PDB file of C-alpha atoms in Angstrom:
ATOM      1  CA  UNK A 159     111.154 126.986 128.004  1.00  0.00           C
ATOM      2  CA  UNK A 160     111.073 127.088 124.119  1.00  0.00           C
ATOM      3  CA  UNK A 161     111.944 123.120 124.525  1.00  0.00           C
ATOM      4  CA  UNK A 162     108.847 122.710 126.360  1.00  0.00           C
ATOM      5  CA  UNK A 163     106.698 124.761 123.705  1.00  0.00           C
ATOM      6  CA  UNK A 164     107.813 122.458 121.144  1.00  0.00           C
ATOM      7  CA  UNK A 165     107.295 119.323 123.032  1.00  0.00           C
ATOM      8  CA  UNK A 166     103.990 120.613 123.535  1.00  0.00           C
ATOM      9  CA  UNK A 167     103.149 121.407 119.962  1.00  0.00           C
ATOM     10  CA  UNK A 168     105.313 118.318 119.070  1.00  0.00           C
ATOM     11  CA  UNK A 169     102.291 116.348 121.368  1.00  0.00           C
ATOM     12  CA  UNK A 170      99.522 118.474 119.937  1.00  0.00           C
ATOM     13  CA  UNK A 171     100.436 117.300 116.379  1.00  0.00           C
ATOM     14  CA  UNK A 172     100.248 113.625 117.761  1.00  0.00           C
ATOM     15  CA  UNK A 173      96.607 114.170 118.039  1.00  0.00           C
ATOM     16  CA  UNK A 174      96.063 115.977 114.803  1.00  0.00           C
ATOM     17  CA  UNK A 175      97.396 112.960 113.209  1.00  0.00           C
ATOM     18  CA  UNK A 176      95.195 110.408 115.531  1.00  0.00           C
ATOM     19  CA  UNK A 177      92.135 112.846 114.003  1.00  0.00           C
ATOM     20  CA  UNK A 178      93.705 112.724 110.495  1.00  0.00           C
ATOM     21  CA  UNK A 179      93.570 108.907 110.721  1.00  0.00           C
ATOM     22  CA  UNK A 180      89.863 108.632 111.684  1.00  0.00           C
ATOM     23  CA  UNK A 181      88.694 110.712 108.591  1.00  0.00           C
ATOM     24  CA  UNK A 182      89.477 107.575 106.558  1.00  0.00           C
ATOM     25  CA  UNK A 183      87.956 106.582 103.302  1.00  0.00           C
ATOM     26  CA  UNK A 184      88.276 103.004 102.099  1.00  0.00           C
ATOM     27  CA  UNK A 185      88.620 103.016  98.064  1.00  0.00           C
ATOM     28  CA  UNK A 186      87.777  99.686  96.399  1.00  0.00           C
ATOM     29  CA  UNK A 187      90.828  99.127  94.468  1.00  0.00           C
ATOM     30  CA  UNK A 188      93.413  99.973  97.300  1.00  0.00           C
ATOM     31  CA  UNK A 189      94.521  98.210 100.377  1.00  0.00           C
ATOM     32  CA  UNK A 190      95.187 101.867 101.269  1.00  0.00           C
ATOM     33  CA  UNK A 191      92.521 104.267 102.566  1.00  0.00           C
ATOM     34  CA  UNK A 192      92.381 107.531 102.090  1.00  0.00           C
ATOM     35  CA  UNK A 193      93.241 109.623 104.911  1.00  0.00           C
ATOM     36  CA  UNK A 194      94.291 113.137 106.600  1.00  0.00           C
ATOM     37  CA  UNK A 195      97.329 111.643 107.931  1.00  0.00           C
ATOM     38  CA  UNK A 196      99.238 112.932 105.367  1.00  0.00           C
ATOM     39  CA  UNK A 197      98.413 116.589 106.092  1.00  0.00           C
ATOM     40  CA  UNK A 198      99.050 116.660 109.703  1.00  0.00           C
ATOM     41  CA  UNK A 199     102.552 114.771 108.839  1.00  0.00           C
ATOM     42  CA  UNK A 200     103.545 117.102 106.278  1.00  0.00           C
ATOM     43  CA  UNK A 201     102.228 119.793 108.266  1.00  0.00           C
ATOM     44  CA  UNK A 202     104.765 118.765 111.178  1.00  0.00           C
ATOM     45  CA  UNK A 203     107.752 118.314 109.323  1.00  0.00           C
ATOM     46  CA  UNK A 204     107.240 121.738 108.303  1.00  0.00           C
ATOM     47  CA  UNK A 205     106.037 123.691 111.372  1.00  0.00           C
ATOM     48  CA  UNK A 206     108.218 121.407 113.949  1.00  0.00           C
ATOM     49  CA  UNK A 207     111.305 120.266 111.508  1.00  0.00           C
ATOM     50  CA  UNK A 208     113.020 117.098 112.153  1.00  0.00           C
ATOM     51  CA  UNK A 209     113.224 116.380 115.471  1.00  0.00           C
ATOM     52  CA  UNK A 210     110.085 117.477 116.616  1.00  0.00           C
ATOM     53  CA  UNK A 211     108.368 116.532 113.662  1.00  0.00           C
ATOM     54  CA  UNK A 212     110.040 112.908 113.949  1.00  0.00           C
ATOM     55  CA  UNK A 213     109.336 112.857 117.864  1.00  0.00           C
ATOM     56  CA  UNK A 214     105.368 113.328 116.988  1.00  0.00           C
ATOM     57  CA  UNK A 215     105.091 110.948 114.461  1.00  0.00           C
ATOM     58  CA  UNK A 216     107.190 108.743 116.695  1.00  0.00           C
ATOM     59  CA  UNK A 217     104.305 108.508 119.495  1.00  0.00           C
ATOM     60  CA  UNK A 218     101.525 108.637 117.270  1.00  0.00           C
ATOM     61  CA  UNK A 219     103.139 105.044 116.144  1.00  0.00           C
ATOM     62  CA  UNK A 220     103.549 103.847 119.644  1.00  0.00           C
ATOM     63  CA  UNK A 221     100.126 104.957 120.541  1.00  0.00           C
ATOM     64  CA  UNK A 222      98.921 102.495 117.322  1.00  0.00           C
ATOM     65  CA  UNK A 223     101.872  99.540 118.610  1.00  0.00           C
ATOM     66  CA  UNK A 224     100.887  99.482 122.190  1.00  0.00           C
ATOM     67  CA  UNK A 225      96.981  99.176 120.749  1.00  0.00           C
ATOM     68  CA  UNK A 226      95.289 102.241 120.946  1.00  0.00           C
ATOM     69  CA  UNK A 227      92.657 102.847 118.345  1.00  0.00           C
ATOM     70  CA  UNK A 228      94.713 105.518 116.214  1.00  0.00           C
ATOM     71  CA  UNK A 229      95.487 103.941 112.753  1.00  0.00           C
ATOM     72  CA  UNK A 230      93.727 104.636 109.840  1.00  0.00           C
ATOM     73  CA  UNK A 231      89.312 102.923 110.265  1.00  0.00           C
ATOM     74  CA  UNK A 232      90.458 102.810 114.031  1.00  0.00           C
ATOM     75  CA  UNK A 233      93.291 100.186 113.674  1.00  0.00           C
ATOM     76  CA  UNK A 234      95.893  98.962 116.350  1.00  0.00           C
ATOM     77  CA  UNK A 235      98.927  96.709 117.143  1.00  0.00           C
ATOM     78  CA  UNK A 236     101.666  95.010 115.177  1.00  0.00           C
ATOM     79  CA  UNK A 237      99.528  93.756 112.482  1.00  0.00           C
ATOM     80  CA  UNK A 238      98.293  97.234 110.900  1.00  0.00           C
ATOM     81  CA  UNK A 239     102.218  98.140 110.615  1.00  0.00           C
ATOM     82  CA  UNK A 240     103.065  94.286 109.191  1.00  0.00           C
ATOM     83  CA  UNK A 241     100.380  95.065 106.807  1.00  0.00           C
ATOM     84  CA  UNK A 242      99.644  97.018 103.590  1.00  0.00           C
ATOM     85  CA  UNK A 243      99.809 100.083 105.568  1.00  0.00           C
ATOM     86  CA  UNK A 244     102.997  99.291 107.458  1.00  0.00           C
ATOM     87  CA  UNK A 245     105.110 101.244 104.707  1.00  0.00           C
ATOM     88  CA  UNK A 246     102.868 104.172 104.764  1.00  0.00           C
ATOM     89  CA  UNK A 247     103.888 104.345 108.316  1.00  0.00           C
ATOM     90  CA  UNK A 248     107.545 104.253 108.073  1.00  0.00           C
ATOM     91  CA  UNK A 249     107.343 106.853 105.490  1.00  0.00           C
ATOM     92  CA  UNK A 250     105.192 109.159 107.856  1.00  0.00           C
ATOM     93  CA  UNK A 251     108.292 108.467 110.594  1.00  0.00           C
ATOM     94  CA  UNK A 252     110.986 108.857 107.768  1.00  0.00           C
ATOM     95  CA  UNK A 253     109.193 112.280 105.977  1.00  0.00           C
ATOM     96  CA  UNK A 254     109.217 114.927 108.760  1.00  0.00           C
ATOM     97  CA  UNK A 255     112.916 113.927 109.233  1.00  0.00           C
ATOM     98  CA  UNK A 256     114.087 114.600 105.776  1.00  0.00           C
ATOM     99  CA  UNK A 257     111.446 117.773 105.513  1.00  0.00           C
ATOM    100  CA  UNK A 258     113.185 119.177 108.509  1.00  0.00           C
ATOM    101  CA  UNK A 259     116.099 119.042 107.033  1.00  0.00           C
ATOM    102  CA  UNK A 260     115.318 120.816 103.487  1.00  0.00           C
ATOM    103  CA  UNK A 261     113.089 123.553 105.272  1.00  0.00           C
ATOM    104  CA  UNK A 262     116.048 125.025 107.429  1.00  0.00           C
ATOM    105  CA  UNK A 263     114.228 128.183 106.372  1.00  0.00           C
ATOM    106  CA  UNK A 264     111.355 129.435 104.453  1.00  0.00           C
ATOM    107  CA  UNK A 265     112.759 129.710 101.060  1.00  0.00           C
ATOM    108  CA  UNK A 266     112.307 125.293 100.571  1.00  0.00           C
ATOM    109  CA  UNK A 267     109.052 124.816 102.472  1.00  0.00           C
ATOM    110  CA  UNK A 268     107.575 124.008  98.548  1.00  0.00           C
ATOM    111  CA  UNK A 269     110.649 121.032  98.321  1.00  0.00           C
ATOM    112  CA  UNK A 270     110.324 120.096 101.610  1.00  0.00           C
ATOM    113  CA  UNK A 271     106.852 119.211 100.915  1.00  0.00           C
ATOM    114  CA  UNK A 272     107.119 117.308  97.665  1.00  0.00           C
ATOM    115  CA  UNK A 273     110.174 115.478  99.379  1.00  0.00           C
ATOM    116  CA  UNK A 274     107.851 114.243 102.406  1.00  0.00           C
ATOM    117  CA  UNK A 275     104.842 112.964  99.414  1.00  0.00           C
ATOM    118  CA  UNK A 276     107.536 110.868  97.768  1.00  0.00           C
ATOM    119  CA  UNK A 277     109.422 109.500 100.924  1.00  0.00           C
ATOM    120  CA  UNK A 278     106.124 108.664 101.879  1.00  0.00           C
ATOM    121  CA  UNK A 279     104.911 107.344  98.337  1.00  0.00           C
ATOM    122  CA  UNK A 280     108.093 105.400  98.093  1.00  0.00           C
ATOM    123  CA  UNK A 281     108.378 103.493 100.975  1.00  0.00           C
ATOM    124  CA  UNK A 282     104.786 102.845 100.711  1.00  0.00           C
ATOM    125  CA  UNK A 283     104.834 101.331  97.291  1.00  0.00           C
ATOM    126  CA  UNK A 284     107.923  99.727  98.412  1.00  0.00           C
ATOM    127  CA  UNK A 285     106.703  97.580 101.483  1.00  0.00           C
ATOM    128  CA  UNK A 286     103.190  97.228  99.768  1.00  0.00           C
ATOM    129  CA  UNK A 287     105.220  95.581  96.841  1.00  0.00           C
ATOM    130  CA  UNK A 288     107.076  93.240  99.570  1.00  0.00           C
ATOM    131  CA  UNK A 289     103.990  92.379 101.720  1.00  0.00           C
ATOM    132  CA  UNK A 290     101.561  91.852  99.171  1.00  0.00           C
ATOM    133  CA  UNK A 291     104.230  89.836  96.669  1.00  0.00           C
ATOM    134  CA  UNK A 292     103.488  92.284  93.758  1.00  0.00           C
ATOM    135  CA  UNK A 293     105.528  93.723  90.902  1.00  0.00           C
ATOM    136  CA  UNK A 294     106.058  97.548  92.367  1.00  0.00           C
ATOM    137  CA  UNK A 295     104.515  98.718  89.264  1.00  0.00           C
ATOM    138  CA  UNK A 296     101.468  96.929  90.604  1.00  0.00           C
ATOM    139  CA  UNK A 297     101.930  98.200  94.052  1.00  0.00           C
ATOM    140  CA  UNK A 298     101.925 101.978  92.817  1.00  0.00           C
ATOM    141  CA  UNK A 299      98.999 101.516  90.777  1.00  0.00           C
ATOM    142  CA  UNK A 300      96.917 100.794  93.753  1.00  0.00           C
ATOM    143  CA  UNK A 301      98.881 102.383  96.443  1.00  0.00           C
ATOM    144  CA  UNK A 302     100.394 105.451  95.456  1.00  0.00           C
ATOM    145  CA  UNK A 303      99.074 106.342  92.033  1.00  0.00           C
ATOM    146  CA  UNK A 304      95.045 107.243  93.449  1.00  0.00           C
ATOM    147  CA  UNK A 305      96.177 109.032  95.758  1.00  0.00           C
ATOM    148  CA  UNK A 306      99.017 111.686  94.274  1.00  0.00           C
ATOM    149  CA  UNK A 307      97.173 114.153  93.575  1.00  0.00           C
ATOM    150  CA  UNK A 308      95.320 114.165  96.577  1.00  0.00           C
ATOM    151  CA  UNK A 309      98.578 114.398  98.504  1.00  0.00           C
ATOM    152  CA  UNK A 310      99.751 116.972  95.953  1.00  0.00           C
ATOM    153  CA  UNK A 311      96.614 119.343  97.267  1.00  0.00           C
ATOM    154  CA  UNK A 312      96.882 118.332 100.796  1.00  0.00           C
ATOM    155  CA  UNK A 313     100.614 119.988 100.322  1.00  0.00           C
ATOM    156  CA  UNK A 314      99.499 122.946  98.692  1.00  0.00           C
ATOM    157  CA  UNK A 315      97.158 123.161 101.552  1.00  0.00           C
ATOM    158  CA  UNK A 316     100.057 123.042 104.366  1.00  0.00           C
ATOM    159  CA  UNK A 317     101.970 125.496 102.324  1.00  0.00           C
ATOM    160  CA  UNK A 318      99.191 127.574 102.684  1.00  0.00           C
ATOM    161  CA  UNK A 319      98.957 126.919 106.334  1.00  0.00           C
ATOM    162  CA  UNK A 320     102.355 126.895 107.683  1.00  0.00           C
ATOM    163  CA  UNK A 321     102.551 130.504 105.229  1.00  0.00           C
ATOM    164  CA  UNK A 322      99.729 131.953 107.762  1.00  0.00           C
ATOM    165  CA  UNK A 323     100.679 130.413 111.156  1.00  0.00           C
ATOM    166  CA  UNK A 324     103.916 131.649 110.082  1.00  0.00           C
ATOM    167  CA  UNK A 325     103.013 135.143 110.000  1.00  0.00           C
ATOM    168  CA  UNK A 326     102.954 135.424 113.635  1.00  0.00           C
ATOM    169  CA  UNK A 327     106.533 136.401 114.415  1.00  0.00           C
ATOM    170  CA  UNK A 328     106.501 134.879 117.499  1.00  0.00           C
ATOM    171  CA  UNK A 329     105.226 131.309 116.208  1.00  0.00           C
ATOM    172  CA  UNK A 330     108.023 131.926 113.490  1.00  0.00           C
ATOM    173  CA  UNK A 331     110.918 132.420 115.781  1.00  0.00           C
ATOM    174  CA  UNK A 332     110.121 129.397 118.309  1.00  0.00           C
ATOM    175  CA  UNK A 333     108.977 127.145 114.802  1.00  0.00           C
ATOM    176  CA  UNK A 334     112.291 128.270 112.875  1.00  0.00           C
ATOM    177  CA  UNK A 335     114.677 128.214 115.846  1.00  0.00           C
ATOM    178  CA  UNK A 336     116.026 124.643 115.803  1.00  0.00           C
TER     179      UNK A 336
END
């Protein structure tokens, strides 16, 4: 039963993310848009861990690969993830799965949080380096650069969250419960 409660939330945070994607800004000087993504990813590391974190993450990606409109401006298919994005992508898979691990319990949600930003700073600036044939000091100028301190509120904003959700003892034990 508690497998099926996390499956559950583990689907609802696939379409948290879907919404996160289509509240999308475009900036001028980045290939990158802004986004909500990042919330509902960090969020799900957090509140699900790593498996369930990973799992959502996981189908939001599929959803995007097999075409569905659910990439950041409404994107699909192989080309958004072979593009300037594609790294922003793997670092959403690769985040929750490294936050899971950190936030065994409550005491590291803070590092768990500033480990998902970099993974997914780093592997961003990384493949947008690669697929744009850049110096990576170019590629975090205009990929990761505008947008740290926007992911540095959007994680004091989880912390907040997952803080009150997890003040309901029940949501705590079946969250924390891996």
């Amino acid at each position: 039963m508690k497998n099926i409660k996390k499956i559950t939330f583990s689907s609802l945070f696939i379409i948290l993310i879907i919404i996160g994607s289509y509240i999308s800004i475009p900036l001028p000087f980045s290939p990158v848009p802004l986004t909500l993504q990042v919330f509902f990813v960090l969020l799900s590391g957090i509140l699900l861990g790593s498996y369930y974190g990973f799992l959502s993450v996981l189908g939001y990606i599929i959803l995007g690969l097999l075409g569905f409109p659910v990439f950041a401006g409404g994107q699909s298919g192989f080309s958004v993830f072979l593009g300037p994005n594609g790294g922003f992508l793997l670092g959403f898979l690769i985040a929750p799965l490294l936050m899971g691990i950190v936030r065994k319990n409550q005491t590291f949600i803070i590092p768990s949080i500033l480990l998902g930003i970099f993974i997914i700073h780093l592997l961003g600036v990384l493949y947008l380096s690669f697929i744009l044939s850049i110096p990576i000091s170019k590629a975090f100028y205009i990929g990761s650069l505008p947008f740290v301190a926007v992911d540095l509120i959007k994680g004091s904003l989880v912390y907040i969250f997952s803080l009150l959700i997890l003040k309901n003892k029940e949501l705590k034990t079946l969250l924390f419960s891996d």
